[in-house]
Amino acid sequence: MTSMQKVGAVLVVGGGIGGIQASLDLADAGFKVFLMDEKASIGGVMAQLDKTFPTNDCSMCILAPKLVSAARHPNIELITYANLESVDGNAGNFRVKVVKHPKFVDAEKCNACGVCATKCPVKIIDSYNEGLCERKAIGIDYPQAVPATYYINKEYCLHFTKNRCGLCERFCSAKAINFEQKEEIIELNVGAIIIATGAERFDARIKSMYGYKRCKNVLKSIELERILNASGPFQGHLCRPSDHKQPKSIAFIQCVGSRDKKLGNSYCSSVCCAYATKEAILIKEHYPEIECSIFYLDMRTYGKGFERYFERARDEYGIKFIRGRIGNVTEIPENKNLRVQYEDERGILRKSDFEMLVLSVGLAPNKDIEKLASICSIETDKWHFIKTEKFLPVATTRQGIFMCGTASAPKDIPETVVEASAAASKVAELLREERNSLTTEISYPEEIDVSGQGPRIGVFVCHCGLNIAQTVDVKEVVEYGKTLANVVYCEDNMYSCSDDTQQHIKEIIKRMALNRVVIAACTPRTHEPLFQETIRDAGLNKYLLEFANIRDQCSWVHHNEPEAATAKAKDIVRMACARARYLSSLADITVPVIPKALVIGGGISGMNAALNIANQGFEVYLIEKEPYLGGNAIYIKHTIDNLDAQEYLKQLIATVEHHNLIQVFKESEVKEVGGYVGNFKTRIKTRDSEKEFEHGVIILATGAREYQPVEYLYGKDPRVITQQELEQKLFDDLTTQSLNHSTIVMIQCVGSRDSNHNYCSRICCQQAIKNAVLIKEINPEAEIIILYRDIRTYGLNEVWYTRARELGVVFIRYTEETKPEITLSDNKLMLKFKELLLNEEIDMEADLVVLSAGIVPDTNNQAIAQLLKVPLNGDGFFLEAHMKLRPVDFATDGIFICGLAHAPKNISESIAQANASASRAGIILSQKSIEILSITAEIDETKCIGCGICEKLCPYQAHRLHKIEKGLRSEVILANCKGCGSCASSCPQQAITMRHFTNEQIMAMVEAL
């Protein structure tokens, strides 16, 4: 192999959610992946969480399918308990050395039975449970760990420390213990590297005034997460460490180790506000009597759906949000309660007592990041995060090495997943010629023919930690399941989606000769593909699976009625088993893929998506309704960190317009879309004509627009303008009168966080601070006042908030109830607002008022949603399939979303999401054919009278009439059919049956109920 030859393999360093997502994207797109982690198992910090926000999904329910998929994938090789030692070579062809540490357990033999751990006499601190309990010197990190291979902690094992014991070896029936295992050097040849090492949590002991480790009932947020988790030290029961009693009052302290210039952590950790809100809500849901208070500086719930989540916490759950600075925490000796001393918003010193205190610790750079950066020859920033650029958000300073997630800055799960897919897309660009050069195809055992067999149903009821078991008596449901007709096996599992349980289910299917499987667990929306894959591995057709959703539809909605919930769970299981008796094997439909993409929208997101797909080697049609490319970016002159946005935009447009695989259509709009994943057909109207294209995927990047204010005299007085208009003035002439105004007042949250726009527009605070800093740097004498509700300079942008204050920009907070007022008096702009610190009304004259107008959905969203058959959320933005699992996918296969059409976001985030959508699209485009579901309509021609009602009603154009000798009959275009059932429910002759949802199956469920 020559040094110039590229290699179709990738090393992903870090096995958290980001590393796993990047690995799955790359493996599905035709690349060999080595997924490496320093720990013995993958999963990262997400494996420690209880639930996620704002959806309240079980964290493990989101993570487990990805864990199992990564472990099963034939093109992903897991290398755990390992460290990167060296990286040589260049982009496309790196030579890498990895040190794999011995686990002293043979992974090929270990069946994770756990006998070794029960016999081990040595107890050590359980780091996975944050030191709240103990574990044995041999074990696995957590119940659903992948790989499910036990390992020995050599530092504490008596065999290594005192040359005695060996009980684990003696009692291991699989003969998996191997004390002679040695360190192994693995040499890899890869074309690219993705760093997904995540971040550390701030050491709360450094902030000694908060009492961590000094006061027994002061916890870190991650420790509370483990306490609330069913697999945690107290089986999910909330109790104080000091006396194991349930607390009556809990306080959360925000910004512990964040926004702290003295510590060098001058950035915002981005996730803590919503994270604390989530934990408080979880507590209130299970323990309504507990009082929860959150001390904060600015409430930074800036993500999609986060503002409503915050309001629910405050208004529905009664959680108290207290704005104030904490001075000290002391322990009351007689009861171990905590006394919190703080300064409230008006500067008054106060004290409050709580029975437990939770510190929302911030994110810090990975402890080994500088060593890793040195090995990879990449740069870090002043905070020791991996250095990236705003216009290249997943690229490091060395070609061929990319990153994702919190390795570069604090961010939440959806952003991490987006960046993971974005990094995968950049790798796909780099290695496009080597796609499928090192991969193997997924193979399944020969499918068992169950026709003619009587139903043999296996029922597996999941505890889902405490998500189900805290409300539903799972054991009682299992005993009931055993009594149902045709059920030959029924058991309960702690986590049915874990890798070891998946293997166990396959074994039971074979041992008990099961030919139907019922999973009573969470939602098929996220987990059905995982279990379908499992029964396929066991030789059953995937359509012989039935899901009984006893979490979302039972335990969650009836968590205060355990007896009724248990009875309902039995009903749901009985109905599922009734339907399972009539399930039959179906063959999925294979359709060819047209290796072309349609991108709707020519802004920064649309152009980046188009360019990435084209650079992967696929043709792209780029549709833009305006006579120019650029979208909202034409109004952005520079970024908050002073990068030239217009120069970037100019180069991007030139690259897109001259790319030989991209056809750009300006002044064009989509008129009609038909077809299905892999085979779409779209008709567009251009300025001069109409054109029709066939393509395999669609990316929606239609953008959004600036809110046009109707308040604060906007449009009535030229001295009231928006931030976008101010930026244009500053750009047109840096000596403009705008810079010479003596008093400039900026008003935040105009068209955001109100009754009509109940969300945060995310960029407004950054935009105001960017313009304020520019003015102050050029004209230090200018007086700039920013009236705000919460300053939301999340992540590394916090430094610019600090910079603005240092330059003398004055920040004055207002509340939703005390909005500023503007009037005209003798042609003077007069402002009236309440100064909360002084508790006084302020009247002042302003030379210029700048409104930080929010982002609102494009007016064409509803029409496009109807054309593409994709949903919008309540705010009018497009709704992704799942916020955490599939943040750029629609529920409709083959259609993806990016940029402002999805939700408000800045340039860097839009670029990352554009590349992520290109990654997901590239997975489909890289395949010659794909399988689509067999859940389709079926016509009985002997009953059909050709009335055409089905053709008129079908939203997917899946029905058409054709002539036969006796007249007209309907036929189904199977590839178009989505199985919605509107035709079957409307057919006057009952001539239409839905495959996998037959009348017989549905009526069996009804009769069982």
PDB file of C-alpha atoms in Angstrom, residues 68 72 501-503 505-506 509 529-539:
ATOM      1  CA  VAL A  68     -26.599  -3.111  20.859  1.00  0.00           C
ATOM      2  CA  ARG A  72     -23.820  -6.293  16.505  1.00  0.00           C
ATOM      3  CA  THR A 501     -30.941  -9.846  27.421  1.00  0.00           C
ATOM      4  CA  GLN A 502     -31.049  -9.670  23.632  1.00  0.00           C
ATOM      5  CA  GLN A 503     -28.740 -12.693  23.492  1.00  0.00           C
ATOM      6  CA  ILE A 505     -34.075 -13.819  24.105  1.00  0.00           C
ATOM      7  CA  LYS A 506     -32.440 -15.427  21.062  1.00  0.00           C
ATOM      8  CA  ILE A 509     -36.532 -18.540  21.031  1.00  0.00           C
ATOM      9  CA  PRO A 529     -36.237  -2.227  15.057  1.00  0.00           C
ATOM     10  CA  LEU A 530     -33.895  -3.494  17.793  1.00  0.00           C
ATOM     11  CA  PHE A 531     -36.148  -6.416  18.755  1.00  0.00           C
ATOM     12  CA  GLN A 532     -36.983  -7.175  15.131  1.00  0.00           C
ATOM     13  CA  GLU A 533     -33.254  -7.512  14.515  1.00  0.00           C
ATOM     14  CA  THR A 534     -32.993  -9.837  17.513  1.00  0.00           C
ATOM     15  CA  ILE A 535     -35.658 -12.277  16.355  1.00  0.00           C
ATOM     16  CA  ARG A 536     -34.224 -12.195  12.821  1.00  0.00           C
ATOM     17  CA  ASP A 537     -30.913 -13.300  14.334  1.00  0.00           C
ATOM     18  CA  ALA A 538     -32.820 -16.166  15.943  1.00  0.00           C
ATOM     19  CA  GLY A 539     -34.297 -17.245  12.603  1.00  0.00           C
TER      20      GLY A 539
END
